[in-house]
C-alpha cells in the first residue's frame, strides 16, 4: 500500500464499483418503494451513487430472512469449527480486497485513504480473525451441585441482531458489531449510516463468498428515521446494538419499550479529557498524541481527546507545541498519501462544527485554525483548531463537536484536574500523562471513563472492552465481553 501514489489512488478510484442496493437474503435488491438517496463524496461534492433507501417493508423482509436463516440452523447450530473457518476466510477476503475497501471508506466519508488502508481495513480483518479464533475457546459451565444433579449453563445465540452503525468508521464499526454477533451464531440485520453505506454492502457480499449462508447477514441502507426506527421497533429483532449519538441512542431505548423489550446496547457520545501533568518528562510525546487524539479522522471520533487539561506551569509550552503540530496537519485531498487530514463527512456536519467554532471565538482565545476551507476549490474541510483559556463551562468544553476542535483548560492540582475531567455527562474515555506510577494509578481509579489511557491516548485492542459510563452508553464492544451482548445463558438441570 505504501508504494501507491496519489495518481495510483485516483486511477483505482475511477474504476471502483459501488454496490447501491440493499443486500437481503443473499442478493442485492432495490428498495420496495423504489426510493433512493444520494451518497456524496464530501471531498468533491460529487454524487457517487443513488443508493436504495430502505423502509419498513424492506426491514420486514430482511428480518424475516434473518429469522429463517437462524431457525434453519445452517449457521446458528453449525459446528464451531465451521463458523471459525468461514470467518477466517472472510478476514482473508478483507485483506485481499484492501485497496477497494479503503477507497470505499475514503470516497464515501472523506477519511484519508492511507488511514483506511493501514488502519481501518486491516483492523477489521484482524477483528474478524480474532473472533473466529475465539469461537472454539469459549466454554460453557457445569454448576457445582450435589450428587444426583447435573446442571449445565450454556451460552446460546439470541437470534436476530439489529446493528445500527455510524459513518466515521464505517467498516470498523460494522465489524465491531457483526464479528462477535456472527461468531456467537446469530443472524444480523445491519443498517449502515446513510452517509457511508458502501463498505457494509461490500462486506455482506464478501461474507457470502466466504461461505456465510444466505440471510445470516443482511444490509439495509436507509435513513435513520425510516430504516433505523423500523429496525428499532421491530418485534422480531432480539437485540439492537448501536453506535452513534446519545440523542439517537435514547430513541432506541424508547423503541425497545414500545415494541418487544428487545435488549439495546449503546455506545454513544463522548467528550474525552486528556490530562497532562507537569511531571510528564516528555512533553513532545504528549503533544504528538494530543494532536493525534483530536485531529485523527478529522476529529470525527467518539472517543476523541477533545478536552486538553494541562497543569498551569507547562500549559503555555504545551500549547506552543500543539500549534506547531496543527500547522503540519492541514486538510488535503483524501486520496493523496501526503495529506494529513481529510474532509468532514458532509456539508451539513461541517456547518454544525463551524457553529461550535464561532461560539468558541466568543468565549475563549482562538490560537490557530478556526476556518472552513476547500481543497482544489471543492469539498467540506475544516482546519485543525485550538482554543486556549477555555472555561470548563463553555459550550465547546461540554458538547460533543465531532470535529478537529481542541479546548485547552488549565488546572493547578490533581483534585482540580479530576473534578474538571469528571464534570461531563459523558464517560467514554480519558487519557493522562505523568511519570509518576502512583499518580497514574490514583487518577485512573477516579476518572469516570470506560477506558483510561496512561502516557498514550485512545488505546484499544480486540482483547480489551471498549465502551463508557454515563451518557456514553453501557454497551461494550471488542474482547470476549462483547459476546455477552449477543448470547443468553440457559440453565439445563438434570436429575439422575
Short mmCIF file of C-alpha atoms in Angstrom, two decimals:
data_model
loop_
_atom_site.label_atom_id
_atom_site.label_comp_id
_atom_site.label_asym_id
_atom_site.label_seq_id
_atom_site.Cartn_x
_atom_site.Cartn_y
_atom_site.Cartn_z
CA UNK A 1 0.00 0.00 0.00
CA UNK A 2 2.75 2.44 0.90
CA UNK A 3 4.00 2.36 -2.68
CA UNK A 4 0.74 3.67 -4.13
CA UNK A 5 0.94 7.29 -5.26
CA UNK A 6 -1.74 9.94 -5.46
CA UNK A 7 -2.08 9.14 -9.15
CA UNK A 8 -2.40 5.42 -8.37
CA UNK A 9 -5.24 6.01 -5.91
CA UNK A 10 -7.04 8.32 -8.35
CA UNK A 11 -6.75 5.64 -11.03
CA UNK A 12 -8.13 2.96 -8.75
CA UNK A 13 -10.94 5.27 -7.64
CA UNK A 14 -12.04 5.82 -11.23
CA UNK A 15 -12.58 2.08 -11.62
CA UNK A 16 -14.42 1.49 -8.34
CA UNK A 17 -17.88 -0.11 -8.45
CA UNK A 18 -20.43 0.98 -5.87
CA UNK A 19 -22.99 -1.52 -4.60
CA UNK A 20 -26.10 0.66 -4.48
CA UNK A 21 -28.85 -1.78 -3.48
CA UNK A 22 -29.85 -3.47 -0.24
CA UNK A 23 -28.43 -6.93 0.46
CA UNK A 24 -31.26 -9.19 1.65
CA UNK A 25 -31.38 -12.99 1.72
CA UNK A 26 -28.11 -13.30 -0.13
CA UNK A 27 -28.76 -10.97 -3.04
CA UNK A 28 -28.82 -7.30 -3.94
CA UNK A 29 -32.32 -5.87 -4.24
CA UNK A 30 -33.84 -2.42 -4.76
CA UNK A 31 -35.94 -0.85 -2.02
CA UNK A 32 -39.55 -1.95 -2.41
CA UNK A 33 -40.63 1.69 -2.62
CA UNK A 34 -38.09 2.43 -5.34
CA UNK A 35 -36.74 5.31 -3.27
CA UNK A 36 -33.05 6.18 -3.24
CA UNK A 37 -30.76 8.68 -1.56
CA UNK A 38 -27.58 10.27 -2.89
CA UNK A 39 -24.25 9.20 -1.44
CA UNK A 40 -21.91 12.16 -1.90
CA UNK A 41 -18.12 12.37 -1.84
CA UNK A 42 -17.52 15.13 0.77
CA UNK A 43 -14.09 15.93 -0.66
CA UNK A 44 -15.54 16.91 -4.04
CA UNK A 45 -19.29 17.35 -3.60
CA UNK A 46 -19.89 14.82 -6.38
CA UNK A 47 -22.61 12.18 -6.10
CA UNK A 48 -21.08 8.72 -6.06
CA UNK A 49 -24.32 6.76 -6.47
CA UNK A 50 -28.03 6.76 -5.76
CA UNK A 51 -28.47 4.14 -3.04
CA UNK A 52 -31.57 2.13 -2.16
CA UNK A 53 -33.41 3.85 0.68
CA UNK A 54 -34.95 1.06 2.71
CA UNK A 55 -38.17 1.49 4.64
CA UNK A 56 -40.36 -0.59 6.91
CA UNK A 57 -41.23 -3.16 4.24
CA UNK A 58 -37.56 -3.76 3.44
CA UNK A 59 -36.73 -4.11 7.14
CA UNK A 60 -39.51 -6.72 7.43
CA UNK A 61 -38.02 -8.67 4.53
CA UNK A 62 -34.51 -8.51 5.99
CA UNK A 63 -35.61 -9.52 9.49
CA UNK A 64 -37.71 -12.38 8.11
CA UNK A 65 -34.74 -13.59 6.09
CA UNK A 66 -32.52 -13.40 9.17
CA UNK A 67 -35.08 -15.29 11.26
CA UNK A 68 -35.43 -18.07 8.68
CA UNK A 69 -31.68 -18.42 8.46
CA UNK A 70 -31.39 -18.58 12.23
CA UNK A 71 -34.13 -21.18 12.63
CA UNK A 72 -32.70 -23.32 9.85
CA UNK A 73 -29.62 -23.90 11.99
CA UNK A 74 -27.30 -23.66 8.98
CA UNK A 75 -25.28 -21.10 10.91
CA UNK A 76 -26.75 -20.93 14.41
CA UNK A 77 -26.26 -24.66 15.03
CA UNK A 78 -23.20 -25.13 12.81
CA UNK A 79 -20.16 -26.65 14.45
CA UNK A 80 -17.85 -24.04 16.00
CA UNK A 81 -15.06 -25.24 13.72
CA UNK A 82 -17.18 -24.42 10.66
CA UNK A 83 -18.11 -20.94 11.85
CA UNK A 84 -14.45 -20.36 12.63
CA UNK A 85 -13.40 -21.44 9.14
CA UNK A 86 -15.91 -19.12 7.44
CA UNK A 87 -14.98 -16.05 9.49
CA UNK A 88 -11.27 -16.70 8.97
CA UNK A 89 -11.94 -16.84 5.24
CA UNK A 90 -13.83 -13.56 5.49
CA UNK A 91 -10.90 -11.95 7.29
CA UNK A 92 -8.63 -13.04 4.45
CA UNK A 93 -11.03 -11.68 1.82
CA UNK A 94 -10.98 -8.31 3.56
CA UNK A 95 -7.20 -8.31 3.26
CA UNK A 96 -7.32 -9.37 -0.37
CA UNK A 97 -9.72 -6.52 -1.20
CA UNK A 98 -7.89 -3.93 0.90
CA UNK A 99 -7.49 -1.23 -1.77
CA UNK A 100 -11.13 -1.41 -2.85
CA UNK A 101 -12.44 -1.26 0.72
CA UNK A 102 -10.08 1.58 1.63
CA UNK A 103 -11.33 3.59 -1.34
CA UNK A 104 -14.96 2.92 -0.46
CA UNK A 105 -14.27 4.28 3.04
CA UNK A 106 -12.40 7.34 1.77
CA UNK A 107 -14.70 8.30 -1.09
CA UNK A 108 -17.83 7.77 0.99
CA UNK A 109 -17.00 9.75 4.15
CA UNK A 110 -13.84 11.75 3.41
CA UNK A 111 -11.24 9.96 5.53
CA UNK A 112 -7.64 9.68 4.36
CA UNK A 113 -7.28 6.64 2.11
CA UNK A 114 -3.88 5.89 3.66
CA UNK A 115 -5.55 5.63 7.10
CA UNK A 116 -8.29 3.40 5.73
CA UNK A 117 -5.69 1.17 4.07
CA UNK A 118 -3.31 0.93 7.02
CA UNK A 119 -5.70 1.12 9.99
CA UNK A 120 -9.39 0.60 9.21
CA UNK A 121 -9.41 -2.32 6.78
CA UNK A 122 -6.53 -4.28 8.37
CA UNK A 123 -8.11 -3.64 11.75
CA UNK A 124 -11.45 -5.03 10.60
CA UNK A 125 -9.77 -8.13 9.19
CA UNK A 126 -7.90 -8.63 12.46
CA UNK A 127 -11.12 -8.39 14.48
CA UNK A 128 -12.92 -10.97 12.32
CA UNK A 129 -9.89 -13.21 12.72
CA UNK A 130 -9.81 -12.65 16.49
CA UNK A 131 -13.47 -13.61 16.97
CA UNK A 132 -13.10 -16.55 14.60
CA UNK A 133 -10.27 -17.85 16.74
CA UNK A 134 -12.32 -17.25 19.91
CA UNK A 135 -15.27 -19.36 18.75
CA UNK A 136 -13.85 -22.70 19.87
CA UNK A 137 -12.23 -21.33 23.01
CA UNK A 138 -15.33 -20.09 24.87
CA UNK A 139 -16.56 -22.84 27.20
CA UNK A 140 -19.91 -23.50 28.83
CA UNK A 141 -20.21 -24.29 32.54
CA UNK A 142 -21.18 -27.09 34.86
CA UNK A 143 -22.66 -25.80 38.11
CA UNK A 144 -21.30 -27.28 41.40
CA UNK A 145 -24.47 -29.09 42.52
CA UNK A 146 -24.73 -32.19 44.68
CA UNK A 147 -24.81 -35.82 43.72
CA UNK A 148 -27.79 -36.75 41.56
CA UNK A 149 -27.95 -33.41 39.79
CA UNK A 150 -26.15 -32.31 36.65
CA UNK A 151 -26.62 -28.62 35.88
CA UNK A 152 -25.37 -27.20 32.58
CA UNK A 153 -25.09 -23.46 31.96
CA UNK A 154 -24.83 -22.87 28.25
CA UNK A 155 -24.30 -19.70 26.23
CA UNK A 156 -26.72 -19.62 23.28
CA UNK A 157 -27.16 -17.13 20.42
CA UNK A 158 -30.08 -14.74 20.82
CA UNK A 159 -31.44 -14.92 17.28
CA UNK A 160 -31.76 -11.80 15.11
CA UNK A 161 -29.43 -8.92 15.91
CA UNK A 162 -30.13 -5.43 14.61
CA UNK A 163 -26.96 -3.36 14.25
CA UNK A 164 -27.00 0.37 13.54
CA UNK A 165 -23.57 1.89 12.98
CA UNK A 166 -22.17 5.39 12.34
CA UNK A 167 -20.35 6.98 9.42
CA UNK A 168 -17.00 7.85 11.00
CA UNK A 169 -15.50 4.34 10.77
CA UNK A 170 -18.00 2.57 8.50
CA UNK A 171 -16.28 -0.80 8.08
CA UNK A 172 -14.71 -0.87 11.54
CA UNK A 173 -17.98 -0.17 13.35
CA UNK A 174 -19.86 -2.73 11.25
CA UNK A 175 -17.13 -5.23 12.12
CA UNK A 176 -17.26 -4.43 15.84
CA UNK A 177 -20.94 -5.47 15.84
CA UNK A 178 -21.02 -8.20 13.20
CA UNK A 179 -17.91 -10.19 14.12
CA UNK A 180 -18.95 -11.18 17.67
CA UNK A 181 -22.64 -11.47 16.75
CA UNK A 182 -21.86 -13.86 13.89
CA UNK A 183 -19.23 -15.72 15.91
CA UNK A 184 -21.90 -16.46 18.52
CA UNK A 185 -24.21 -17.94 15.85
CA UNK A 186 -26.70 -15.11 15.36
CA UNK A 187 -28.16 -13.63 12.19
CA UNK A 188 -27.62 -9.90 11.66
CA UNK A 189 -29.52 -7.07 10.01
CA UNK A 190 -27.05 -4.24 9.60
CA UNK A 191 -28.07 -0.64 8.91
CA UNK A 192 -25.08 1.49 7.91
CA UNK A 193 -25.24 5.26 8.17
CA UNK A 194 -26.76 6.86 5.09
CA UNK A 195 -23.54 8.88 4.66
CA UNK A 196 -21.42 5.72 4.27
CA UNK A 197 -23.21 2.57 3.05
CA UNK A 198 -20.74 1.15 0.54
CA UNK A 199 -18.24 -0.81 2.63
CA UNK A 200 -21.04 -2.51 4.60
CA UNK A 201 -22.68 -3.66 1.37
CA UNK A 202 -19.36 -4.97 0.09
CA UNK A 203 -18.78 -6.72 3.44
CA UNK A 204 -22.04 -8.65 3.05
CA UNK A 205 -21.05 -9.73 -0.45
CA UNK A 206 -17.63 -10.91 0.76
CA UNK A 207 -19.25 -12.76 3.67
CA UNK A 208 -21.33 -14.78 1.20
CA UNK A 209 -18.17 -15.50 -0.79
CA UNK A 210 -16.55 -16.71 2.43
CA UNK A 211 -19.37 -19.21 2.97
CA UNK A 212 -21.87 -17.43 5.20
CA UNK A 213 -25.37 -18.81 4.41
CA UNK A 214 -27.89 -16.52 2.74
CA UNK A 215 -29.90 -14.48 5.22
CA UNK A 216 -27.34 -14.62 8.01
CA UNK A 217 -26.04 -11.12 7.18
CA UNK A 218 -28.40 -8.59 5.60
CA UNK A 219 -27.55 -4.94 4.94
CA UNK A 220 -30.31 -2.34 4.71
CA UNK A 221 -29.13 1.16 3.76
CA UNK A 222 -31.55 3.93 4.55
CA UNK A 223 -32.33 6.94 6.69
CA UNK A 224 -32.36 6.78 10.46
CA UNK A 225 -35.94 7.97 10.81
CA UNK A 226 -37.20 5.24 8.47
CA UNK A 227 -34.92 2.20 8.30
CA UNK A 228 -33.33 2.79 11.71
CA UNK A 229 -36.60 3.34 13.50
CA UNK A 230 -38.23 0.34 11.80
CA UNK A 231 -35.36 -1.87 12.95
CA UNK A 232 -35.53 -0.48 16.48
CA UNK A 233 -39.27 -1.09 16.74
CA UNK A 234 -39.34 -4.49 15.01
CA UNK A 235 -40.99 -7.20 17.06
CA UNK A 236 -38.76 -9.95 15.68
CA UNK A 237 -35.41 -8.31 16.46
CA UNK A 238 -33.99 -9.85 19.63
CA UNK A 239 -31.20 -7.36 20.27
CA UNK A 240 -30.26 -3.92 18.94
CA UNK A 241 -26.61 -2.80 19.03
CA UNK A 242 -25.98 0.86 18.28
CA UNK A 243 -23.02 3.20 17.97
CA UNK A 244 -23.81 6.86 17.40
CA UNK A 245 -25.10 9.96 19.11
CA UNK A 246 -26.52 9.96 22.62
CA UNK A 247 -29.77 11.53 21.37
CA UNK A 248 -30.40 8.70 18.91
CA UNK A 249 -29.34 6.12 21.50
CA UNK A 250 -32.12 7.35 23.76
CA UNK A 251 -34.60 6.86 20.90
CA UNK A 252 -33.59 3.20 20.58
CA UNK A 253 -34.28 2.70 24.28
CA UNK A 254 -37.76 4.11 23.69
CA UNK A 255 -38.30 1.89 20.64
CA UNK A 256 -37.47 -1.17 22.72
CA UNK A 257 -40.04 -0.27 25.36
CA UNK A 258 -42.62 0.45 22.68
CA UNK A 259 -42.09 -2.92 20.98
CA UNK A 260 -40.85 -6.24 22.34
CA UNK A 261 -38.43 -5.11 25.11
CA UNK A 262 -35.50 -6.18 22.96
CA UNK A 263 -32.08 -5.80 24.51
CA UNK A 264 -30.48 -2.50 23.50
CA UNK A 265 -26.73 -1.99 23.76
CA UNK A 266 -25.49 1.55 23.29
CA UNK A 267 -22.10 3.09 22.62
CA UNK A 268 -22.82 6.79 22.27
CA UNK A 269 -21.16 10.21 22.63
CA UNK A 270 -18.01 11.38 24.33
CA UNK A 271 -16.09 14.45 25.44
CA UNK A 272 -12.88 12.76 26.48
CA UNK A 273 -10.40 14.59 28.72
CA UNK A 274 -6.63 14.35 28.26
CA UNK A 275 -4.77 15.32 31.44
CA UNK A 276 -1.13 16.46 31.18
CA UNK A 277 0.75 16.89 34.45
CA UNK A 278 3.92 18.94 34.94
CA UNK A 279 5.83 15.78 35.88
CA UNK A 280 5.38 14.43 32.35
CA UNK A 281 9.00 14.14 31.25
CA UNK A 282 8.28 14.03 27.52
CA UNK A 283 6.00 16.91 26.55
CA UNK A 284 6.82 16.34 22.88
CA UNK A 285 5.34 12.85 23.03
CA UNK A 286 2.34 14.22 24.93
CA UNK A 287 1.87 16.91 22.27
CA UNK A 288 2.20 14.40 19.43
CA UNK A 289 -0.50 12.20 20.90
CA UNK A 290 -2.72 15.10 21.96
CA UNK A 291 -2.71 16.28 18.34
CA UNK A 292 -3.41 12.77 17.12
CA UNK A 293 -6.17 12.38 19.70
CA UNK A 294 -8.15 15.32 18.31
CA UNK A 295 -7.11 15.67 14.65
CA UNK A 296 -7.08 12.00 13.60
CA UNK A 297 -10.03 11.19 11.32
CA UNK A 298 -10.84 14.94 11.29
CA UNK A 299 -11.82 14.70 14.95
CA UNK A 300 -14.79 12.55 13.93
CA UNK A 301 -14.14 10.03 16.69
CA UNK A 302 -16.48 9.33 19.61
CA UNK A 303 -13.53 8.97 21.98
CA UNK A 304 -11.58 11.94 20.57
CA UNK A 305 -9.49 13.68 23.25
CA UNK A 306 -11.28 16.99 22.73
CA UNK A 307 -10.58 18.47 26.19
CA UNK A 308 -6.90 19.02 26.95
CA UNK A 309 -6.39 19.68 30.66
CA UNK A 310 -2.83 20.92 31.29
CA UNK A 311 -1.14 21.79 34.56
CA UNK A 312 -0.69 25.55 34.53
CA UNK A 313 3.11 25.56 34.83
CA UNK A 314 3.52 23.70 31.48
CA UNK A 315 0.38 24.89 29.73
CA UNK A 316 1.95 27.58 27.53
CA UNK A 317 4.75 25.27 26.43
CA UNK A 318 2.22 22.58 25.58
CA UNK A 319 0.06 24.97 23.55
CA UNK A 320 3.09 26.16 21.59
CA UNK A 321 3.96 22.57 20.66
CA UNK A 322 0.37 21.88 19.62
CA UNK A 323 0.27 24.93 17.35
CA UNK A 324 3.31 23.54 15.52
CA UNK A 325 1.62 20.18 15.09
CA UNK A 326 -1.63 21.75 13.90
CA UNK A 327 0.32 23.67 11.25
CA UNK A 328 1.65 20.34 9.96
CA UNK A 329 -1.81 18.71 9.94
CA UNK A 330 -3.69 20.76 7.35
CA UNK A 331 -6.52 19.25 5.25
CA UNK A 332 -5.77 17.85 1.82
CA UNK A 333 -7.13 15.53 -0.86
CA UNK A 334 -8.04 12.29 0.97
CA UNK A 335 -6.62 10.28 -1.95
CA UNK A 336 -3.21 11.94 -1.64
CA UNK A 337 -0.89 9.91 0.64
CA UNK A 338 0.83 13.19 1.58
CA UNK A 339 -2.36 14.67 3.05
CA UNK A 340 -2.57 14.89 6.83
CA UNK A 341 -6.31 15.36 7.31
CA UNK A 342 -9.36 14.58 5.19
CA UNK A 343 -12.81 16.06 4.62
CA UNK A 344 -15.70 16.37 7.03
CA UNK A 345 -18.37 13.79 6.27
CA UNK A 346 -20.74 16.27 4.59
CA UNK A 347 -21.52 19.95 4.26
CA UNK A 348 -24.21 19.85 6.94
CA UNK A 349 -21.87 18.39 9.54
CA UNK A 350 -19.14 20.87 8.57
CA UNK A 351 -21.60 23.72 9.15
CA UNK A 352 -22.50 22.32 12.56
CA UNK A 353 -18.83 22.10 13.56
CA UNK A 354 -18.32 25.69 12.43
CA UNK A 355 -21.19 26.82 14.65
CA UNK A 356 -19.21 25.49 17.62
CA UNK A 357 -16.08 27.24 16.35
CA UNK A 358 -17.92 30.56 16.14
CA UNK A 359 -19.28 30.06 19.65
CA UNK A 360 -15.77 29.33 20.88
CA UNK A 361 -14.45 32.57 19.39
CA UNK A 362 -16.81 34.48 21.69
CA UNK A 363 -15.73 32.84 24.96
CA UNK A 364 -12.14 31.60 24.53
CA UNK A 365 -8.92 32.55 22.77
CA UNK A 366 -8.54 31.12 19.28
CA UNK A 367 -4.92 30.02 18.97
CA UNK A 368 -4.91 28.54 15.48
CA UNK A 369 -7.29 27.38 12.75
CA UNK A 370 -10.97 28.15 13.04
CA UNK A 371 -11.77 28.33 9.32
CA UNK A 372 -13.64 26.16 6.85
CA UNK A 373 -11.61 25.68 3.68
CA UNK A 374 -11.70 23.90 0.34
CA UNK A 375 -9.14 21.71 -1.39
CA UNK A 376 -8.74 22.40 -5.09
CA UNK A 377 -11.77 24.66 -4.77
CA UNK A 378 -14.08 21.89 -3.59
CA UNK A 379 -15.26 19.94 -0.59
CA UNK A 380 -16.04 20.34 3.11
CA UNK A 381 -12.82 20.76 5.06
CA UNK A 382 -12.05 22.41 8.41
CA UNK A 383 -8.65 23.49 9.65
CA UNK A 384 -7.28 21.92 12.84
CA UNK A 385 -8.48 24.33 15.51
CA UNK A 386 -7.18 25.05 19.01
CA UNK A 387 -8.82 27.22 21.66
CA UNK A 388 -6.90 28.26 24.79
CA UNK A 389 -8.21 29.83 28.00
CA UNK A 390 -11.36 27.74 27.78
CA UNK A 391 -13.67 27.66 30.78
CA UNK A 392 -14.99 24.21 31.76
CA UNK A 393 -18.48 25.69 31.46
CA UNK A 394 -18.03 26.83 27.83
CA UNK A 395 -20.14 25.03 25.24
CA UNK A 396 -17.01 23.93 23.36
CA UNK A 397 -15.82 22.22 26.56
CA UNK A 398 -19.11 20.47 27.25
CA UNK A 399 -20.80 19.46 23.98
CA UNK A 400 -19.54 16.81 21.59
CA UNK A 401 -18.36 18.72 18.50
CA UNK A 402 -17.18 15.71 16.45
CA UNK A 403 -14.61 17.75 14.58
CA UNK A 404 -10.97 18.88 14.77
CA UNK A 405 -11.56 21.36 17.60
CA UNK A 406 -9.45 21.23 20.77
CA UNK A 407 -10.28 23.03 24.03
CA UNK A 408 -7.31 23.73 26.33
CA UNK A 409 -8.12 24.12 30.03
CA UNK A 410 -5.53 24.91 32.72
CA UNK A 411 -5.53 23.30 36.18
CA UNK A 412 -3.39 23.70 39.29
CA UNK A 413 -3.52 20.37 41.12
CA UNK A 414 -4.80 16.80 40.98
CA UNK A 415 -8.12 17.46 42.64
CA UNK A 416 -8.98 20.26 40.24
CA UNK A 417 -7.94 18.16 37.24
CA UNK A 418 -10.09 15.22 38.33
CA UNK A 419 -13.05 17.49 39.06
CA UNK A 420 -12.90 19.12 35.62
CA UNK A 421 -12.36 15.79 33.86
CA UNK A 422 -15.38 14.17 35.51
CA UNK A 423 -17.64 17.19 35.10
CA UNK A 424 -19.29 15.85 31.96
CA UNK A 425 -22.41 13.93 31.04
CA UNK A 426 -20.10 11.60 29.10
CA UNK A 427 -17.66 8.95 30.31
CA UNK A 428 -16.30 7.13 27.30
CA UNK A 429 -12.53 7.56 27.51
CA UNK A 430 -9.80 9.58 29.21
CA UNK A 431 -6.04 9.93 28.98
CA UNK A 432 -3.38 11.14 31.39
CA UNK A 433 0.32 11.92 31.15
CA UNK A 434 2.63 11.58 34.16
CA UNK A 435 5.95 9.98 35.07
CA UNK A 436 4.59 9.03 38.49
CA UNK A 437 3.30 5.47 38.66
CA UNK A 438 1.44 6.25 41.87
CA UNK A 439 -0.30 9.26 40.30
CA UNK A 440 -1.22 7.20 37.23
CA UNK A 441 -2.96 4.55 39.35
CA UNK A 442 -4.51 7.09 41.70
CA UNK A 443 -6.07 9.22 38.97
CA UNK A 444 -7.06 6.37 36.67
CA UNK A 445 -9.06 4.91 39.54
CA UNK A 446 -11.01 8.16 39.97
CA UNK A 447 -11.69 9.07 36.34
CA UNK A 448 -15.23 8.16 35.28
CA UNK A 449 -14.41 6.63 31.92
CA UNK A 450 -14.62 3.21 30.33
CA UNK A 451 -11.01 3.34 29.14
CA UNK A 452 -8.19 5.31 30.76
CA UNK A 453 -5.01 5.54 28.64
CA UNK A 454 -1.81 6.41 30.50
CA UNK A 455 1.01 8.10 28.58
CA UNK A 456 -0.85 7.48 25.34
CA UNK A 457 -4.34 8.28 24.01
CA UNK A 458 -7.36 6.23 23.00
CA UNK A 459 -5.71 2.83 23.49
CA UNK A 460 -7.79 -0.11 22.26
CA UNK A 461 -7.42 -3.70 21.10
CA UNK A 462 -9.66 -6.65 20.20
CA UNK A 463 -8.54 -8.08 23.55
CA UNK A 464 -9.97 -5.25 25.69
CA UNK A 465 -13.54 -3.98 26.07
CA UNK A 466 -14.48 -0.60 24.61
CA UNK A 467 -17.40 1.39 25.96
CA UNK A 468 -18.29 4.02 28.52
CA UNK A 469 -20.17 5.23 31.55
CA UNK A 470 -22.98 7.76 31.99
CA UNK A 471 -24.45 9.09 28.72
CA UNK A 472 -21.67 7.48 26.71
CA UNK A 473 -23.80 4.34 26.95
CA UNK A 474 -23.35 0.95 28.56
CA UNK A 475 -22.55 -1.46 25.75
CA UNK A 476 -19.11 -2.99 25.39
CA UNK A 477 -17.56 -3.70 22.02
CA UNK A 478 -14.42 -5.81 21.47
CA UNK A 479 -12.98 -8.52 23.75
CA UNK A 480 -14.76 -11.66 24.88
CA UNK A 481 -17.07 -9.44 26.93
CA UNK A 482 -18.87 -8.31 23.77
CA UNK A 483 -20.19 -11.86 23.35
CA UNK A 484 -22.36 -11.15 26.39
CA UNK A 485 -24.48 -8.80 24.26
CA UNK A 486 -25.26 -11.42 21.65
CA UNK A 487 -25.84 -14.50 23.78
CA UNK A 488 -28.15 -15.66 26.56
CA UNK A 489 -27.38 -18.04 29.41
CA UNK A 490 -29.55 -21.17 29.50
CA UNK A 491 -29.64 -23.48 32.52
CA UNK A 492 -30.43 -27.16 31.94
CA UNK A 493 -30.98 -29.06 35.22
CA UNK A 494 -30.86 -32.84 35.00
CA UNK A 495 -31.69 -35.19 37.86
CA UNK A 496 -30.30 -38.69 37.61
#
